[in-house]
Tab-separated table of C-alpha atoms in Angstrom:
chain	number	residue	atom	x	y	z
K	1	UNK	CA	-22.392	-19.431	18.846
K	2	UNK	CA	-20.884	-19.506	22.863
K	3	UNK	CA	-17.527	-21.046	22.754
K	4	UNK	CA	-17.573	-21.471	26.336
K	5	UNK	CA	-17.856	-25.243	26.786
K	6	UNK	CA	-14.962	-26.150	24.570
K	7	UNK	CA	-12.898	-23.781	25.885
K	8	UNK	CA	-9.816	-24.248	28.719
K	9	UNK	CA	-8.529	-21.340	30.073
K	10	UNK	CA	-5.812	-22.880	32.323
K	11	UNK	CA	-3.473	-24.386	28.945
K	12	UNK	CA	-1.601	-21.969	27.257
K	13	UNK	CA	-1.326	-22.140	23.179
K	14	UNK	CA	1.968	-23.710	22.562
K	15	UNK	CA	2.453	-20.770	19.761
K	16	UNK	CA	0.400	-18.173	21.961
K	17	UNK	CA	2.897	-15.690	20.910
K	18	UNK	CA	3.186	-16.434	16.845
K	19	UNK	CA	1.788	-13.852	14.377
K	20	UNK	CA	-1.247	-15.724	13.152
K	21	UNK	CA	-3.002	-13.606	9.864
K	22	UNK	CA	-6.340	-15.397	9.516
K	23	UNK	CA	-8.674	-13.954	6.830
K	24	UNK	CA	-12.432	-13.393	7.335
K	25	UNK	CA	-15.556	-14.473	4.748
K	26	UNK	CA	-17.343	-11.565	6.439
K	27	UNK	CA	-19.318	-9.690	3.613
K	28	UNK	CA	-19.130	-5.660	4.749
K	29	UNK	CA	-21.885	-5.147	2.496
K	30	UNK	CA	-23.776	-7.609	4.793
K	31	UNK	CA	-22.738	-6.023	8.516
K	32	UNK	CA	-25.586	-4.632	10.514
K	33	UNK	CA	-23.634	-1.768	11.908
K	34	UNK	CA	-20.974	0.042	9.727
K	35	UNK	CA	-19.212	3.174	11.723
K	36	UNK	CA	-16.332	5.040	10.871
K	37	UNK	CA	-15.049	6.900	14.103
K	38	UNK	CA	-12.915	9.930	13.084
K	39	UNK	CA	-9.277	10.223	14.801
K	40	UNK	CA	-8.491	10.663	18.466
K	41	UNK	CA	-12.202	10.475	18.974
K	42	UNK	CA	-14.041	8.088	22.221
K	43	UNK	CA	-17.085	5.793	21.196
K	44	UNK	CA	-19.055	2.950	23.029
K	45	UNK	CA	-20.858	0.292	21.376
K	46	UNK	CA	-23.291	-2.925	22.731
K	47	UNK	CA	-21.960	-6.227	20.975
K	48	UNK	CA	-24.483	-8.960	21.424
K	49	UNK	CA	-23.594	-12.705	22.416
K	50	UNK	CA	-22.798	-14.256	19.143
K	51	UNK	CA	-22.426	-11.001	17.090
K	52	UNK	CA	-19.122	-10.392	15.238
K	53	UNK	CA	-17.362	-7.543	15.531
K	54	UNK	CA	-14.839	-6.132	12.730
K	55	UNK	CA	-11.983	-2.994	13.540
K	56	UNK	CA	-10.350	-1.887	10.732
K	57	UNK	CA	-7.289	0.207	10.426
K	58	UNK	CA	-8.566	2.220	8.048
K	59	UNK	CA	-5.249	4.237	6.428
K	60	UNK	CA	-2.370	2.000	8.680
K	61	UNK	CA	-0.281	2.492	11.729
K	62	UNK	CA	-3.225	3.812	14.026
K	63	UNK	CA	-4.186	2.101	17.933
K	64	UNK	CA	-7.337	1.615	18.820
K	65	UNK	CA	-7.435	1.476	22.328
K	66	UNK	CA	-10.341	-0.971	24.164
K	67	UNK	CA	-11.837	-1.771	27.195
K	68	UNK	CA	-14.844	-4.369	27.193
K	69	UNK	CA	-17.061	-4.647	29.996
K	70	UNK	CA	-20.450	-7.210	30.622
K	71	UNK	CA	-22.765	-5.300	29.468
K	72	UNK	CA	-25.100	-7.136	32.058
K	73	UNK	CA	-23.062	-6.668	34.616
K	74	UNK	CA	-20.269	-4.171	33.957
K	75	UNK	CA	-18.485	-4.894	37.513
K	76	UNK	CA	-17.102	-8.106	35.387
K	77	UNK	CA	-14.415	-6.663	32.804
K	78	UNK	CA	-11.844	-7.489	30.539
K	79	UNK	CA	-8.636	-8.862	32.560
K	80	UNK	CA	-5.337	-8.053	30.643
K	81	UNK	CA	-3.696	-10.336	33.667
K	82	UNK	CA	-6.389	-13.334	33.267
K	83	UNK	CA	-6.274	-13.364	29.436
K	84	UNK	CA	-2.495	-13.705	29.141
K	85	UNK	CA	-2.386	-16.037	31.813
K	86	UNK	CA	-5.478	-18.082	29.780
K	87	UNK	CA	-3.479	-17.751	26.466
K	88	UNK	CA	0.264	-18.417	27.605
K	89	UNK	CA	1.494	-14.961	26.125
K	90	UNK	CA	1.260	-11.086	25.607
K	91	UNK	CA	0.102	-10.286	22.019
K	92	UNK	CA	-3.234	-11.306	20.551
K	93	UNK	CA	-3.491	-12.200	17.748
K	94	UNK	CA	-6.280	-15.533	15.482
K	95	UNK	CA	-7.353	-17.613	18.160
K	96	UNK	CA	-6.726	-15.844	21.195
K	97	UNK	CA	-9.618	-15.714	23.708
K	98	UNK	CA	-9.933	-12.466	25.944
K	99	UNK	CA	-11.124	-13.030	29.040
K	100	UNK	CA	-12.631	-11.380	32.100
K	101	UNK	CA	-11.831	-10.509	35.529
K	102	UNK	CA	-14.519	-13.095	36.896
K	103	UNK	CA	-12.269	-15.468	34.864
K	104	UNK	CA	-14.934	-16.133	31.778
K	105	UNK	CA	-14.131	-15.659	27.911
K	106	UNK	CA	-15.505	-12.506	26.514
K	107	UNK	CA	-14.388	-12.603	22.761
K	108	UNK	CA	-12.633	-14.491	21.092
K	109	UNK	CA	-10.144	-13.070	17.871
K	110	UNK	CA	-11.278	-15.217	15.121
K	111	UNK	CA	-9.619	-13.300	12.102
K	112	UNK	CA	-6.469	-10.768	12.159
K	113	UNK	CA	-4.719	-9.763	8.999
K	114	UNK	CA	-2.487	-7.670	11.331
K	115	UNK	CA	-1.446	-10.813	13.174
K	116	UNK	CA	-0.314	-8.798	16.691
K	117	UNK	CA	-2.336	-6.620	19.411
K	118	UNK	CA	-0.586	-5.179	22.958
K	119	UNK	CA	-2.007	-6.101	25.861
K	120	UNK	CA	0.965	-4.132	28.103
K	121	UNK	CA	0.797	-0.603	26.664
K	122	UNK	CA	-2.139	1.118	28.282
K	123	UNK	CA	-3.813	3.903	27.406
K	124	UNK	CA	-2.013	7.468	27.160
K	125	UNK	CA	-3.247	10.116	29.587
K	126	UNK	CA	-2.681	13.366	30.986
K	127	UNK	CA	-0.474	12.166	33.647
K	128	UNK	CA	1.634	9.986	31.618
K	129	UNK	CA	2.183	12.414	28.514
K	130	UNK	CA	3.833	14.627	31.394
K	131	UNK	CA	5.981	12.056	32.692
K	132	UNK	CA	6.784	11.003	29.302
K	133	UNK	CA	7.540	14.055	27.025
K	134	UNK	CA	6.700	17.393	28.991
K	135	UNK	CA	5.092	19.028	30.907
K	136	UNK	CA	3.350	21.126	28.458
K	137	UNK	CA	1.984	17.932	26.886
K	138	UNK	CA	-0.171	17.599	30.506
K	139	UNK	CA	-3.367	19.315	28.685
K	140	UNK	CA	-3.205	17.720	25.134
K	141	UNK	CA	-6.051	15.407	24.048
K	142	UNK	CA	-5.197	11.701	25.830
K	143	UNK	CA	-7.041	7.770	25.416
K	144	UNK	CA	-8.117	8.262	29.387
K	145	UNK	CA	-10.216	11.426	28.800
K	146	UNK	CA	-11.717	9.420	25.921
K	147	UNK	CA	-12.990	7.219	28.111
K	148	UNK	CA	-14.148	9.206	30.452
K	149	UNK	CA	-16.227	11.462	28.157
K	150	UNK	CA	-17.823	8.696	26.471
K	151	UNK	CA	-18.877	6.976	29.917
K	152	UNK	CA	-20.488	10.791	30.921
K	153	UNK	CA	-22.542	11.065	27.829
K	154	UNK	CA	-23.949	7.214	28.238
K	155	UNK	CA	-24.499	8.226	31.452
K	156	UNK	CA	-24.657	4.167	33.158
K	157	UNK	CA	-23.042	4.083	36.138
K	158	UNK	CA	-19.171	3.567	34.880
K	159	UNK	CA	-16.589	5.974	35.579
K	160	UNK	CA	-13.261	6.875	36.632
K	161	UNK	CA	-12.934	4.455	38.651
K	162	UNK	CA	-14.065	1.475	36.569
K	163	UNK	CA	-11.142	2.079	33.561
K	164	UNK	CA	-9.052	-0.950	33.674
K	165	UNK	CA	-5.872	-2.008	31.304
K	166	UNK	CA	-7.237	-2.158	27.843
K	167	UNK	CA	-6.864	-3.772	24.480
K	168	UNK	CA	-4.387	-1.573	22.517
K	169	UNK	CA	-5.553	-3.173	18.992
K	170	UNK	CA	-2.693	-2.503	15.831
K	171	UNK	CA	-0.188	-1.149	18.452
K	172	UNK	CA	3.082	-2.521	18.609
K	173	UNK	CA	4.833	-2.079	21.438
K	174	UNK	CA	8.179	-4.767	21.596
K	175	UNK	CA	9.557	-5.997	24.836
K	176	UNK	CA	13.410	-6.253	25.462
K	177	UNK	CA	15.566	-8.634	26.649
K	178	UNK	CA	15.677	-6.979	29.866
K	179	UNK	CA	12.406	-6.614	30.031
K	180	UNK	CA	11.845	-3.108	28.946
K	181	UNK	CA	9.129	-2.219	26.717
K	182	UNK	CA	9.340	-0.045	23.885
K	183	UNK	CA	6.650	1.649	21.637
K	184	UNK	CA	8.017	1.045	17.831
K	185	UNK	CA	6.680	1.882	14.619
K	186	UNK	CA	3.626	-0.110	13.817
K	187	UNK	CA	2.997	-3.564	12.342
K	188	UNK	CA	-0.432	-2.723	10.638
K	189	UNK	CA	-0.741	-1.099	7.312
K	190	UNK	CA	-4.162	0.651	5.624
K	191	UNK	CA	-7.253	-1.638	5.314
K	192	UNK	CA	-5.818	-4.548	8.100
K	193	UNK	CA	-8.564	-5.501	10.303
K	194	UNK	CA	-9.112	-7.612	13.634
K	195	UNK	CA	-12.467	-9.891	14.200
K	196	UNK	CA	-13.689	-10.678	17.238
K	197	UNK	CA	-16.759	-13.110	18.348
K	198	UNK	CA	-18.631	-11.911	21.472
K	199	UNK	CA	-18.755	-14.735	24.005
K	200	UNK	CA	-21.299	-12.657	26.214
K	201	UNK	CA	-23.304	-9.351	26.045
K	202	UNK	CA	-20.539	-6.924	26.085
K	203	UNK	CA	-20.082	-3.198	25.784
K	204	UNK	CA	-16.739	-2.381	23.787
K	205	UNK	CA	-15.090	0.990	24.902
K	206	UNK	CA	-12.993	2.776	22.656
K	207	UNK	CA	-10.609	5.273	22.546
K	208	UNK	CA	-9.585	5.836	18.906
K	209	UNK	CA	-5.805	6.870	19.918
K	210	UNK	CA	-5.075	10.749	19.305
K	211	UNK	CA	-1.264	9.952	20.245
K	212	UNK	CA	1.155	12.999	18.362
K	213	UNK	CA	4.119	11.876	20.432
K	214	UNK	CA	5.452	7.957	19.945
K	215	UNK	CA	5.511	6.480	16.957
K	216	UNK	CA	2.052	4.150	17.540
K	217	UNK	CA	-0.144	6.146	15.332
K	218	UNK	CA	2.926	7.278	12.877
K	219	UNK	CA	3.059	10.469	14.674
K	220	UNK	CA	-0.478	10.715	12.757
K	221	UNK	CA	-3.640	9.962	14.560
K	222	UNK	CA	-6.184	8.762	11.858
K	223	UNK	CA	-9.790	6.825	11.439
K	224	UNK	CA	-10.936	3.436	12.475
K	225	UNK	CA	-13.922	1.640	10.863
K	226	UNK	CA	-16.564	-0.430	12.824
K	227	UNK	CA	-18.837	-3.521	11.409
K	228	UNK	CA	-20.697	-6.076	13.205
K	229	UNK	CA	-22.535	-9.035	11.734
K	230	UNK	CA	-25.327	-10.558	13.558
């Protein structure tokens, strides 16, 4: 089902920013793809139009950092800008729609018994685990190698230059009243999940966070489970 026609991009959600835990009547036992990816490891998955896609937080307190792309045209991406624009706030959460740099809605979250995702954070990386905690961290597994290493083994035309600001799914990461954000202790727990409903052909890239210093992944990097229903 393509949401597309009912959907307005330019009003926000007057509670864009509320918690909203929706339950799913998904069977598991039913999904046509079940993966577990083990911690701090990259993976990249095709999600067809229609298909629903299930992360799970498998043990609690773990990001999943994501990047979707077209996966007919992966020049179109997802837009962190254009989907909090489209959605009137900065956490996803039941109901919010992500959408893409050419403007269009990708997926759309259609269950979350976490009930908040960042959309600010970005993914860790070599560069920033220097600025951020030392030097010696420069070399230590990051979200943006991830990326890249999964892009050279599918070996399709995407690389450095096409990462983007991603999805960072079960992170929380508060903002201030000045306007500073924070990376806090996360709101997910062991077994939470987030659904999503692929508006388009879309190829998810993931980075299943292998963060050891901020307290995102409880100082504990662990595994995230996959399942899509057709």
């Amino acid at each position: 089902m393509n949401a597309n026609a009912d959907y307005a991009p330019t009003t926000p959600t007057p509670s864009a920013t509320a918690v909203r835990i929706q339950e799913s009547h998904l069977d598991p036992a039913q999904a046509v793809l079940n993966h577990v990816l083990p911690s701090g490891e990259p993976y990249l998955l095709h999600i067809a139009q229609g298909q629903t896609l299930r992360i799970v937080d498998l043990e609690g307190n773990q990001a999943v950092d994501v990047i979707f792309y077209n996966a007919n045209d992966a020049a179109e991406h997802y837009s962190a800008t254009d989907t909090m624009l489209a959605q009137g706030g900065i956490y996803l959460t039941t109901g919010s729609v992500l959408m893409s740099s050419e403007g269009k809605p990708m997926l759309t979250i259609v269950a979350d018994t976490c009930g908040r995702h960042d959309t600010l954070g970005g993914a860790c990386a070599a560069e920033s685990n220097t600025v951020r905690y030392a030097l010696q961290k420069k070399f230590m597994h990051s979200c943006r190698d991830n990326y890249l290493i999964a892009l050279q083994h599918a070996d399709i035309g995407l690389g450095k230059r096409d990462l983007v600001p991603n999805v960072n799914f079960f992170m929380n990461v508060p903002v201030t009243e000045d306007g500073q954000l924070t990376f806090a202790d996360g709101v997910s727990g062991p077994g939470k999940y987030v659904e999503l409903r692929a508006e388009m052909d879309v190829l998810m890239l993931v980075s299943n966070c292998p963060q050891l210093n901020n307290p995102c992944n409880a100082y504990n990097p662990t595994p995230a489970q996959f399942l899509v229903w057709d």
